[in-house]
């Protein structure tokens, strides 16, 4: 890989990983559902007026937007608010790779390699260890939401594969039109007007930084950079780079939020990263799982 593209790859994975602790900064003063609605509003507007809609059925855009925004990122934000450390969230969302493997078997008649089965087993042990060390019921529920989010991400990957979309940046911009209204309605139904009035009274510069980072760095820049890499290199060379995302997420959580990793959590992290490594390296049919690494 050319040096400039390697630098771009590291930047993209770093931004995606750091997006998790940066999101937690925004959650300190903005309701998680409202924060997600604001993110996708700014990801879509005003860009849809300048970027041509990708030539695919409108239904694909709506389905992906609702899954990506409501069933994925809204649940990630809720999970973090419930106490899941941002770095752990960055790690658990990578379980989408294993769900994607399952979709490959069920829908596309792919066959699992022995290494992938071993990887799934390692990941399961790591996950059980993380949940067993959960400090409380709310955080355990948060872990569950993260896994549902990872599952939703895998469904989004199937939509991308089935729609045959090629203009991924335009696809994300136009799909971002669909999550805001449902998320705003859910915010109102869950908490009434309090999150909206709080947005005015409690909003500060860290929340603004968090929101702008999520929109322009983690969404716009990263989608552009990742898809440039996919265009220039075989997917088999690009996919393993997604393993850097949870590393940056965990490191960023420690530096920005002061999160400390104890021995038990550290063991779980090693097990899950090893599982991802086994599952991703030397895979031949990888378009879906590679796409799954570009949703942060």
PDB file of N, CA, C and O in Angstrom, residues 206-278:
ATOM      1  N   UNK A 206     -18.245  21.601  24.147  1.00  0.00           N
ATOM      2  CA  UNK A 206     -17.882  20.197  24.003  1.00  0.00           C
ATOM      3  C   UNK A 206     -18.957  19.421  23.250  1.00  0.00           C
ATOM      4  O   UNK A 206     -18.650  18.555  22.433  1.00  0.00           O
ATOM      5  N   UNK A 207     -20.216  19.748  23.518  1.00  0.00           N
ATOM      6  CA  UNK A 207     -21.310  19.103  22.792  1.00  0.00           C
ATOM      7  C   UNK A 207     -21.267  19.474  21.318  1.00  0.00           C
ATOM      8  O   UNK A 207     -21.497  18.626  20.441  1.00  0.00           O
ATOM      9  N   UNK A 208     -20.983  20.746  21.024  1.00  0.00           N
ATOM     10  CA  UNK A 208     -20.873  21.177  19.628  1.00  0.00           C
ATOM     11  C   UNK A 208     -19.722  20.470  18.930  1.00  0.00           C
ATOM     12  O   UNK A 208     -19.865  19.990  17.799  1.00  0.00           O
ATOM     13  N   UNK A 209     -18.576  20.387  19.607  1.00  0.00           N
ATOM     14  CA  UNK A 209     -17.429  19.681  19.039  1.00  0.00           C
ATOM     15  C   UNK A 209     -17.779  18.221  18.764  1.00  0.00           C
ATOM     16  O   UNK A 209     -17.455  17.683  17.697  1.00  0.00           O
ATOM     17  N   UNK A 210     -18.443  17.567  19.725  1.00  0.00           N
ATOM     18  CA  UNK A 210     -18.826  16.170  19.564  1.00  0.00           C
ATOM     19  C   UNK A 210     -19.733  15.983  18.353  1.00  0.00           C
ATOM     20  O   UNK A 210     -19.527  15.082  17.535  1.00  0.00           O
ATOM     21  N   UNK A 211     -20.714  16.851  18.214  1.00  0.00           N
ATOM     22  CA  UNK A 211     -21.665  16.737  17.112  1.00  0.00           C
ATOM     23  C   UNK A 211     -20.975  16.948  15.768  1.00  0.00           C
ATOM     24  O   UNK A 211     -21.172  16.167  14.826  1.00  0.00           O
ATOM     25  N   UNK A 212     -20.166  17.997  15.657  1.00  0.00           N
ATOM     26  CA  UNK A 212     -19.478  18.277  14.394  1.00  0.00           C
ATOM     27  C   UNK A 212     -18.483  17.173  14.040  1.00  0.00           C
ATOM     28  O   UNK A 212     -18.319  16.823  12.864  1.00  0.00           O
ATOM     29  N   UNK A 213     -17.825  16.604  15.055  1.00  0.00           N
ATOM     30  CA  UNK A 213     -16.891  15.502  14.819  1.00  0.00           C
ATOM     31  C   UNK A 213     -17.629  14.295  14.250  1.00  0.00           C
ATOM     32  O   UNK A 213     -17.162  13.657  13.304  1.00  0.00           O
ATOM     33  N   UNK A 214     -18.789  13.978  14.837  1.00  0.00           N
ATOM     34  CA  UNK A 214     -19.566  12.827  14.367  1.00  0.00           C
ATOM     35  C   UNK A 214     -20.013  13.001  12.919  1.00  0.00           C
ATOM     36  O   UNK A 214     -20.017  12.037  12.145  1.00  0.00           O
ATOM     37  N   UNK A 215     -20.387  14.225  12.556  1.00  0.00           N
ATOM     38  CA  UNK A 215     -20.928  14.465  11.215  1.00  0.00           C
ATOM     39  C   UNK A 215     -19.818  14.524  10.175  1.00  0.00           C
ATOM     40  O   UNK A 215     -19.805  13.755   9.202  1.00  0.00           O
ATOM     41  N   UNK A 216     -18.878  15.440  10.373  1.00  0.00           N
ATOM     42  CA  UNK A 216     -17.932  15.750   9.303  1.00  0.00           C
ATOM     43  C   UNK A 216     -16.674  14.891   9.320  1.00  0.00           C
ATOM     44  O   UNK A 216     -16.080  14.633   8.266  1.00  0.00           O
ATOM     45  N   UNK A 217     -16.280  14.416  10.495  1.00  0.00           N
ATOM     46  CA  UNK A 217     -15.098  13.557  10.566  1.00  0.00           C
ATOM     47  C   UNK A 217     -15.484  12.088  10.454  1.00  0.00           C
ATOM     48  O   UNK A 217     -15.033  11.376   9.548  1.00  0.00           O
ATOM     49  N   UNK A 218     -16.367  11.626  11.371  1.00  0.00           N
ATOM     50  CA  UNK A 218     -16.678  10.195  11.430  1.00  0.00           C
ATOM     51  C   UNK A 218     -17.596   9.731  10.307  1.00  0.00           C
ATOM     52  O   UNK A 218     -17.577   8.558   9.942  1.00  0.00           O
ATOM     53  N   UNK A 219     -18.397  10.633   9.764  1.00  0.00           N
ATOM     54  CA  UNK A 219     -19.317  10.229   8.688  1.00  0.00           C
ATOM     55  C   UNK A 219     -18.770  10.635   7.322  1.00  0.00           C
ATOM     56  O   UNK A 219     -18.442   9.785   6.495  1.00  0.00           O
ATOM     57  N   UNK A 220     -18.651  11.917   7.064  1.00  0.00           N
ATOM     58  CA  UNK A 220     -18.268  12.375   5.727  1.00  0.00           C
ATOM     59  C   UNK A 220     -16.824  12.012   5.356  1.00  0.00           C
ATOM     60  O   UNK A 220     -16.576  11.391   4.322  1.00  0.00           O
ATOM     61  N   UNK A 221     -15.859  12.383   6.199  1.00  0.00           N
ATOM     62  CA  UNK A 221     -14.457  12.116   5.872  1.00  0.00           C
ATOM     63  C   UNK A 221     -14.174  10.621   5.811  1.00  0.00           C
ATOM     64  O   UNK A 221     -13.535  10.127   4.878  1.00  0.00           O
ATOM     65  N   UNK A 222     -14.642   9.887   6.811  1.00  0.00           N
ATOM     66  CA  UNK A 222     -14.292   8.475   6.886  1.00  0.00           C
ATOM     67  C   UNK A 222     -14.915   7.659   5.754  1.00  0.00           C
ATOM     68  O   UNK A 222     -14.278   6.748   5.220  1.00  0.00           O
ATOM     69  N   UNK A 223     -16.143   7.991   5.381  1.00  0.00           N
ATOM     70  CA  UNK A 223     -16.748   7.265   4.254  1.00  0.00           C
ATOM     71  C   UNK A 223     -15.988   7.545   2.964  1.00  0.00           C
ATOM     72  O   UNK A 223     -15.758   6.652   2.153  1.00  0.00           O
ATOM     73  N   UNK A 224     -15.599   8.816   2.775  1.00  0.00           N
ATOM     74  CA  UNK A 224     -14.806   9.146   1.577  1.00  0.00           C
ATOM     75  C   UNK A 224     -13.482   8.396   1.580  1.00  0.00           C
ATOM     76  O   UNK A 224     -13.100   7.757   0.592  1.00  0.00           O
ATOM     77  N   UNK A 225     -12.762   8.434   2.691  1.00  0.00           N
ATOM     78  CA  UNK A 225     -11.447   7.816   2.758  1.00  0.00           C
ATOM     79  C   UNK A 225     -11.487   6.305   2.626  1.00  0.00           C
ATOM     80  O   UNK A 225     -10.695   5.714   1.884  1.00  0.00           O
ATOM     81  N   UNK A 226     -12.431   5.676   3.317  1.00  0.00           N
ATOM     82  CA  UNK A 226     -12.500   4.212   3.280  1.00  0.00           C
ATOM     83  C   UNK A 226     -12.841   3.711   1.891  1.00  0.00           C
ATOM     84  O   UNK A 226     -12.254   2.744   1.398  1.00  0.00           O
ATOM     85  N   UNK A 227     -13.771   4.364   1.239  1.00  0.00           N
ATOM     86  CA  UNK A 227     -14.160   3.908  -0.090  1.00  0.00           C
ATOM     87  C   UNK A 227     -13.106   4.211  -1.142  1.00  0.00           C
ATOM     88  O   UNK A 227     -12.995   3.502  -2.136  1.00  0.00           O
ATOM     89  N   UNK A 228     -12.300   5.261  -0.916  1.00  0.00           N
ATOM     90  CA  UNK A 228     -11.154   5.498  -1.793  1.00  0.00           C
ATOM     91  C   UNK A 228     -10.177   4.329  -1.698  1.00  0.00           C
ATOM     92  O   UNK A 228      -9.657   3.839  -2.704  1.00  0.00           O
ATOM     93  N   UNK A 229      -9.933   3.866  -0.472  1.00  0.00           N
ATOM     94  CA  UNK A 229      -9.031   2.729  -0.279  1.00  0.00           C
ATOM     95  C   UNK A 229      -9.588   1.477  -0.944  1.00  0.00           C
ATOM     96  O   UNK A 229      -8.851   0.706  -1.565  1.00  0.00           O
ATOM     97  N   UNK A 230     -10.898   1.262  -0.822  1.00  0.00           N
ATOM     98  CA  UNK A 230     -11.513   0.086  -1.446  1.00  0.00           C
ATOM     99  C   UNK A 230     -11.427   0.146  -2.968  1.00  0.00           C
ATOM    100  O   UNK A 230     -11.364  -0.889  -3.641  1.00  0.00           O
ATOM    101  N   UNK A 231     -11.433   1.369  -3.502  1.00  0.00           N
ATOM    102  CA  UNK A 231     -11.331   1.520  -4.947  1.00  0.00           C
ATOM    103  C   UNK A 231      -9.904   1.273  -5.434  1.00  0.00           C
ATOM    104  O   UNK A 231      -9.691   0.761  -6.536  1.00  0.00           O
ATOM    105  N   UNK A 232      -8.917   1.614  -4.608  1.00  0.00           N
ATOM    106  CA  UNK A 232      -7.522   1.533  -5.035  1.00  0.00           C
ATOM    107  C   UNK A 232      -6.884   0.168  -4.772  1.00  0.00           C
ATOM    108  O   UNK A 232      -5.914  -0.196  -5.428  1.00  0.00           O
ATOM    109  N   UNK A 233      -7.417  -0.585  -3.788  1.00  0.00           N
ATOM    110  CA  UNK A 233      -6.771  -1.822  -3.369  1.00  0.00           C
ATOM    111  C   UNK A 233      -7.792  -2.941  -3.235  1.00  0.00           C
ATOM    112  O   UNK A 233      -8.978  -2.691  -3.026  1.00  0.00           O
ATOM    113  N   UNK A 234      -7.313  -4.202  -3.309  1.00  0.00           N
ATOM    114  CA  UNK A 234      -8.225  -5.335  -3.090  1.00  0.00           C
ATOM    115  C   UNK A 234      -8.805  -5.281  -1.675  1.00  0.00           C
ATOM    116  O   UNK A 234      -8.130  -4.866  -0.730  1.00  0.00           O
ATOM    117  N   UNK A 235     -10.039  -5.714  -1.541  1.00  0.00           N
ATOM    118  CA  UNK A 235     -10.685  -5.670  -0.233  1.00  0.00           C
ATOM    119  C   UNK A 235      -9.934  -6.501   0.797  1.00  0.00           C
ATOM    120  O   UNK A 235      -9.963  -6.204   1.997  1.00  0.00           O
ATOM    121  N   UNK A 236      -9.235  -7.550   0.344  1.00  0.00           N
ATOM    122  CA  UNK A 236      -8.493  -8.400   1.266  1.00  0.00           C
ATOM    123  C   UNK A 236      -7.344  -7.659   1.938  1.00  0.00           C
ATOM    124  O   UNK A 236      -6.875  -8.060   3.007  1.00  0.00           O
ATOM    125  N   UNK A 237      -6.884  -6.561   1.325  1.00  0.00           N
ATOM    126  CA  UNK A 237      -5.822  -5.759   1.929  1.00  0.00           C
ATOM    127  C   UNK A 237      -6.381  -4.654   2.815  1.00  0.00           C
ATOM    128  O   UNK A 237      -5.719  -4.199   3.738  1.00  0.00           O
ATOM    129  N   UNK A 238      -7.596  -4.235   2.532  1.00  0.00           N
ATOM    130  CA  UNK A 238      -8.180  -3.126   3.288  1.00  0.00           C
ATOM    131  C   UNK A 238      -8.891  -3.615   4.546  1.00  0.00           C
ATOM    132  O   UNK A 238      -8.800  -2.996   5.611  1.00  0.00           O
ATOM    133  N   UNK A 239      -9.583  -4.748   4.450  1.00  0.00           N
ATOM    134  CA  UNK A 239     -10.433  -5.226   5.543  1.00  0.00           C
ATOM    135  C   UNK A 239      -9.715  -5.369   6.884  1.00  0.00           C
ATOM    136  O   UNK A 239     -10.245  -4.939   7.908  1.00  0.00           O
ATOM    137  N   UNK A 240      -8.507  -5.973   6.941  1.00  0.00           N
ATOM    138  CA  UNK A 240      -7.874  -6.148   8.254  1.00  0.00           C
ATOM    139  C   UNK A 240      -7.595  -4.836   8.985  1.00  0.00           C
ATOM    140  O   UNK A 240      -7.422  -4.836  10.204  1.00  0.00           O
ATOM    141  N   UNK A 241      -7.557  -3.728   8.247  1.00  0.00           N
ATOM    142  CA  UNK A 241      -7.301  -2.437   8.887  1.00  0.00           C
ATOM    143  C   UNK A 241      -8.405  -2.055   9.856  1.00  0.00           C
ATOM    144  O   UNK A 241      -8.190  -1.236  10.758  1.00  0.00           O
ATOM    145  N   UNK A 242      -9.591  -2.632   9.702  1.00  0.00           N
ATOM    146  CA  UNK A 242     -10.695  -2.317  10.610  1.00  0.00           C
ATOM    147  C   UNK A 242     -10.387  -2.756  12.039  1.00  0.00           C
ATOM    148  O   UNK A 242     -11.018  -2.288  12.989  1.00  0.00           O
ATOM    149  N   UNK A 243      -9.401  -3.656  12.205  1.00  0.00           N
ATOM    150  CA  UNK A 243      -9.012  -4.074  13.547  1.00  0.00           C
ATOM    151  C   UNK A 243      -8.423  -2.921  14.360  1.00  0.00           C
ATOM    152  O   UNK A 243      -8.384  -2.980  15.591  1.00  0.00           O
ATOM    153  N   UNK A 244      -7.980  -1.869  13.672  1.00  0.00           N
ATOM    154  CA  UNK A 244      -7.434  -0.711  14.382  1.00  0.00           C
ATOM    155  C   UNK A 244      -8.527   0.109  15.061  1.00  0.00           C
ATOM    156  O   UNK A 244      -8.249   0.859  16.001  1.00  0.00           O
ATOM    157  N   UNK A 245      -9.775  -0.006  14.595  1.00  0.00           N
ATOM    158  CA  UNK A 245     -10.859   0.839  15.114  1.00  0.00           C
ATOM    159  C   UNK A 245     -11.062   0.648  16.619  1.00  0.00           C
ATOM    160  O   UNK A 245     -11.038   1.619  17.376  1.00  0.00           O
ATOM    161  N   UNK A 246     -11.274  -0.605  17.113  1.00  0.00           N
ATOM    162  CA  UNK A 246     -11.439  -0.744  18.561  1.00  0.00           C
ATOM    163  C   UNK A 246     -10.188  -0.384  19.345  1.00  0.00           C
ATOM    164  O   UNK A 246     -10.286   0.069  20.492  1.00  0.00           O
ATOM    165  N   UNK A 247      -9.000  -0.558  18.750  1.00  0.00           N
ATOM    166  CA  UNK A 247      -7.780  -0.159  19.453  1.00  0.00           C
ATOM    167  C   UNK A 247      -7.752   1.346  19.684  1.00  0.00           C
ATOM    168  O   UNK A 247      -7.435   1.822  20.786  1.00  0.00           O
ATOM    169  N   UNK A 248      -8.088   2.112  18.645  1.00  0.00           N
ATOM    170  CA  UNK A 248      -8.158   3.564  18.806  1.00  0.00           C
ATOM    171  C   UNK A 248      -9.311   3.948  19.735  1.00  0.00           C
ATOM    172  O   UNK A 248      -9.211   4.912  20.495  1.00  0.00           O
ATOM    173  N   UNK A 249     -10.419   3.192  19.660  1.00  0.00           N
ATOM    174  CA  UNK A 249     -11.552   3.480  20.525  1.00  0.00           C
ATOM    175  C   UNK A 249     -11.198   3.290  21.994  1.00  0.00           C
ATOM    176  O   UNK A 249     -11.535   4.119  22.850  1.00  0.00           O
ATOM    177  N   UNK A 250     -10.526   2.182  22.300  1.00  0.00           N
ATOM    178  CA  UNK A 250     -10.143   1.903  23.680  1.00  0.00           C
ATOM    179  C   UNK A 250      -9.082   2.893  24.155  1.00  0.00           C
ATOM    180  O   UNK A 250      -9.167   3.450  25.257  1.00  0.00           O
ATOM    181  N   UNK A 251      -8.075   3.143  23.297  1.00  0.00           N
ATOM    182  CA  UNK A 251      -7.042   4.110  23.658  1.00  0.00           C
ATOM    183  C   UNK A 251      -7.608   5.506  23.852  1.00  0.00           C
ATOM    184  O   UNK A 251      -7.254   6.218  24.800  1.00  0.00           O
ATOM    185  N   UNK A 252      -8.511   5.908  22.955  1.00  0.00           N
ATOM    186  CA  UNK A 252      -9.131   7.221  23.076  1.00  0.00           C
ATOM    187  C   UNK A 252      -9.983   7.335  24.318  1.00  0.00           C
ATOM    188  O   UNK A 252     -10.013   8.389  24.981  1.00  0.00           O
ATOM    189  N   UNK A 253     -10.666   6.253  24.669  1.00  0.00           N
ATOM    190  CA  UNK A 253     -11.479   6.256  25.879  1.00  0.00           C
ATOM    191  C   UNK A 253     -10.613   6.427  27.119  1.00  0.00           C
ATOM    192  O   UNK A 253     -10.992   7.113  28.072  1.00  0.00           O
ATOM    193  N   UNK A 254      -9.442   5.818  27.109  1.00  0.00           N
ATOM    194  CA  UNK A 254      -8.524   5.943  28.246  1.00  0.00           C
ATOM    195  C   UNK A 254      -7.947   7.352  28.342  1.00  0.00           C
ATOM    196  O   UNK A 254      -7.843   7.919  29.436  1.00  0.00           O
ATOM    197  N   UNK A 255      -7.593   7.938  27.189  1.00  0.00           N
ATOM    198  CA  UNK A 255      -6.973   9.267  27.190  1.00  0.00           C
ATOM    199  C   UNK A 255      -7.980  10.381  27.417  1.00  0.00           C
ATOM    200  O   UNK A 255      -7.737  11.311  28.195  1.00  0.00           O
ATOM    201  N   UNK A 256      -9.125  10.306  26.746  1.00  0.00           N
ATOM    202  CA  UNK A 256     -10.102  11.398  26.786  1.00  0.00           C
ATOM    203  C   UNK A 256     -11.001  11.316  28.014  1.00  0.00           C
ATOM    204  O   UNK A 256     -11.305  12.334  28.639  1.00  0.00           O
ATOM    205  N   UNK A 257     -11.413  10.090  28.352  1.00  0.00           N
ATOM    206  CA  UNK A 257     -12.407   9.919  29.417  1.00  0.00           C
ATOM    207  C   UNK A 257     -11.826   9.350  30.705  1.00  0.00           C
ATOM    208  O   UNK A 257     -12.533   9.249  31.710  1.00  0.00           O
ATOM    209  N   UNK A 258     -10.540   8.942  30.670  1.00  0.00           N
ATOM    210  CA  UNK A 258      -9.933   8.371  31.861  1.00  0.00           C
ATOM    211  C   UNK A 258     -10.366   6.951  32.171  1.00  0.00           C
ATOM    212  O   UNK A 258     -10.231   6.494  33.303  1.00  0.00           O
ATOM    213  N   UNK A 259     -10.885   6.253  31.164  1.00  0.00           N
ATOM    214  CA  UNK A 259     -11.318   4.871  31.375  1.00  0.00           C
ATOM    215  C   UNK A 259     -10.108   3.986  31.660  1.00  0.00           C
ATOM    216  O   UNK A 259      -9.069   4.101  31.011  1.00  0.00           O
ATOM    217  N   UNK A 260     -10.246   3.120  32.651  1.00  0.00           N
ATOM    218  CA  UNK A 260      -9.178   2.198  33.012  1.00  0.00           C
ATOM    219  C   UNK A 260      -9.607   0.769  32.708  1.00  0.00           C
ATOM    220  O   UNK A 260     -10.723   0.373  33.029  1.00  0.00           O
ATOM    221  N   UNK A 261      -8.707   0.024  32.099  1.00  0.00           N
ATOM    222  CA  UNK A 261      -8.979  -1.360  31.719  1.00  0.00           C
ATOM    223  C   UNK A 261      -8.368  -2.274  32.778  1.00  0.00           C
ATOM    224  O   UNK A 261      -7.147  -2.278  32.964  1.00  0.00           O
ATOM    225  N   UNK A 262      -9.229  -3.040  33.482  1.00  0.00           N
ATOM    226  CA  UNK A 262      -8.695  -3.977  34.469  1.00  0.00           C
ATOM    227  C   UNK A 262      -8.296  -5.282  33.789  1.00  0.00           C
ATOM    228  O   UNK A 262      -8.458  -5.451  32.572  1.00  0.00           O
ATOM    229  N   UNK A 263      -7.778  -6.211  34.572  1.00  0.00           N
ATOM    230  CA  UNK A 263      -7.263  -7.448  34.009  1.00  0.00           C
ATOM    231  C   UNK A 263      -8.320  -8.273  33.302  1.00  0.00           C
ATOM    232  O   UNK A 263      -8.085  -8.819  32.222  1.00  0.00           O
ATOM    233  N   UNK A 264      -9.518  -8.349  33.906  1.00  0.00           N
ATOM    234  CA  UNK A 264     -10.579  -9.161  33.319  1.00  0.00           C
ATOM    235  C   UNK A 264     -11.061  -8.560  32.012  1.00  0.00           C
ATOM    236  O   UNK A 264     -11.254  -9.272  31.017  1.00  0.00           O
ATOM    237  N   UNK A 265     -11.265  -7.239  31.988  1.00  0.00           N
ATOM    238  CA  UNK A 265     -11.689  -6.579  30.754  1.00  0.00           C
ATOM    239  C   UNK A 265     -10.598  -6.668  29.700  1.00  0.00           C
ATOM    240  O   UNK A 265     -10.874  -6.861  28.512  1.00  0.00           O
ATOM    241  N   UNK A 266      -9.345  -6.543  30.142  1.00  0.00           N
ATOM    242  CA  UNK A 266      -8.229  -6.657  29.203  1.00  0.00           C
ATOM    243  C   UNK A 266      -8.186  -8.015  28.535  1.00  0.00           C
ATOM    244  O   UNK A 266      -7.932  -8.123  27.328  1.00  0.00           O
ATOM    245  N   UNK A 267      -8.458  -9.076  29.309  1.00  0.00           N
ATOM    246  CA  UNK A 267      -8.494 -10.422  28.739  1.00  0.00           C
ATOM    247  C   UNK A 267      -9.613 -10.543  27.715  1.00  0.00           C
ATOM    248  O   UNK A 267      -9.425 -11.133  26.634  1.00  0.00           O
ATOM    249  N   UNK A 268     -10.768  -9.970  28.032  1.00  0.00           N
ATOM    250  CA  UNK A 268     -11.895 -10.018  27.098  1.00  0.00           C
ATOM    251  C   UNK A 268     -11.556  -9.283  25.807  1.00  0.00           C
ATOM    252  O   UNK A 268     -11.887  -9.747  24.708  1.00  0.00           O
ATOM    253  N   UNK A 269     -10.901  -8.138  25.927  1.00  0.00           N
ATOM    254  CA  UNK A 269     -10.515  -7.366  24.748  1.00  0.00           C
ATOM    255  C   UNK A 269      -9.567  -8.165  23.869  1.00  0.00           C
ATOM    256  O   UNK A 269      -9.706  -8.224  22.644  1.00  0.00           O
ATOM    257  N   UNK A 270      -8.586  -8.825  24.496  1.00  0.00           N
ATOM    258  CA  UNK A 270      -7.623  -9.631  23.742  1.00  0.00           C
ATOM    259  C   UNK A 270      -8.331 -10.773  23.018  1.00  0.00           C
ATOM    260  O   UNK A 270      -8.058 -11.060  21.842  1.00  0.00           O
ATOM    261  N   UNK A 271      -9.275 -11.427  23.708  1.00  0.00           N
ATOM    262  CA  UNK A 271      -9.999 -12.546  23.094  1.00  0.00           C
ATOM    263  C   UNK A 271     -10.805 -12.085  21.879  1.00  0.00           C
ATOM    264  O   UNK A 271     -10.779 -12.739  20.827  1.00  0.00           O
ATOM    265  N   UNK A 272     -11.503 -10.963  22.017  1.00  0.00           N
ATOM    266  CA  UNK A 272     -12.353 -10.497  20.916  1.00  0.00           C
ATOM    267  C   UNK A 272     -11.500 -10.004  19.747  1.00  0.00           C
ATOM    268  O   UNK A 272     -11.815 -10.265  18.583  1.00  0.00           O
ATOM    269  N   UNK A 273     -10.415  -9.293  20.044  1.00  0.00           N
ATOM    270  CA  UNK A 273      -9.524  -8.850  18.963  1.00  0.00           C
ATOM    271  C   UNK A 273      -8.903 -10.041  18.249  1.00  0.00           C
ATOM    272  O   UNK A 273      -8.757 -10.036  17.018  1.00  0.00           O
ATOM    273  N   UNK A 274      -8.520 -11.067  19.011  1.00  0.00           N
ATOM    274  CA  UNK A 274      -7.986 -12.285  18.385  1.00  0.00           C
ATOM    275  C   UNK A 274      -9.041 -12.934  17.507  1.00  0.00           C
ATOM    276  O   UNK A 274      -8.741 -13.421  16.405  1.00  0.00           O
ATOM    277  N   UNK A 275     -10.292 -12.922  17.972  1.00  0.00           N
ATOM    278  CA  UNK A 275     -11.376 -13.502  17.181  1.00  0.00           C
ATOM    279  C   UNK A 275     -11.584 -12.736  15.881  1.00  0.00           C
ATOM    280  O   UNK A 275     -11.753 -13.337  14.811  1.00  0.00           O
ATOM    281  N   UNK A 276     -11.534 -11.417  15.963  1.00  0.00           N
ATOM    282  CA  UNK A 276     -11.673 -10.596  14.753  1.00  0.00           C
ATOM    283  C   UNK A 276     -10.516 -10.833  13.802  1.00  0.00           C
ATOM    284  O   UNK A 276     -10.690 -10.887  12.581  1.00  0.00           O
ATOM    285  N   UNK A 277      -9.325 -10.978  14.364  1.00  0.00           N
ATOM    286  CA  UNK A 277      -8.142 -11.216  13.534  1.00  0.00           C
ATOM    287  C   UNK A 277      -8.277 -12.528  12.777  1.00  0.00           C
ATOM    288  O   UNK A 277      -8.052 -12.602  11.569  1.00  0.00           O
ATOM    289  N   UNK A 278      -8.693 -13.564  13.496  1.00  0.00           N
ATOM    290  CA  UNK A 278      -8.874 -14.878  12.858  1.00  0.00           C
ATOM    291  C   UNK A 278      -9.965 -14.816  11.792  1.00  0.00           C
ATOM    292  O   UNK A 278      -9.860 -15.418  10.725  1.00  0.00           O
TER     293      UNK A 278
END
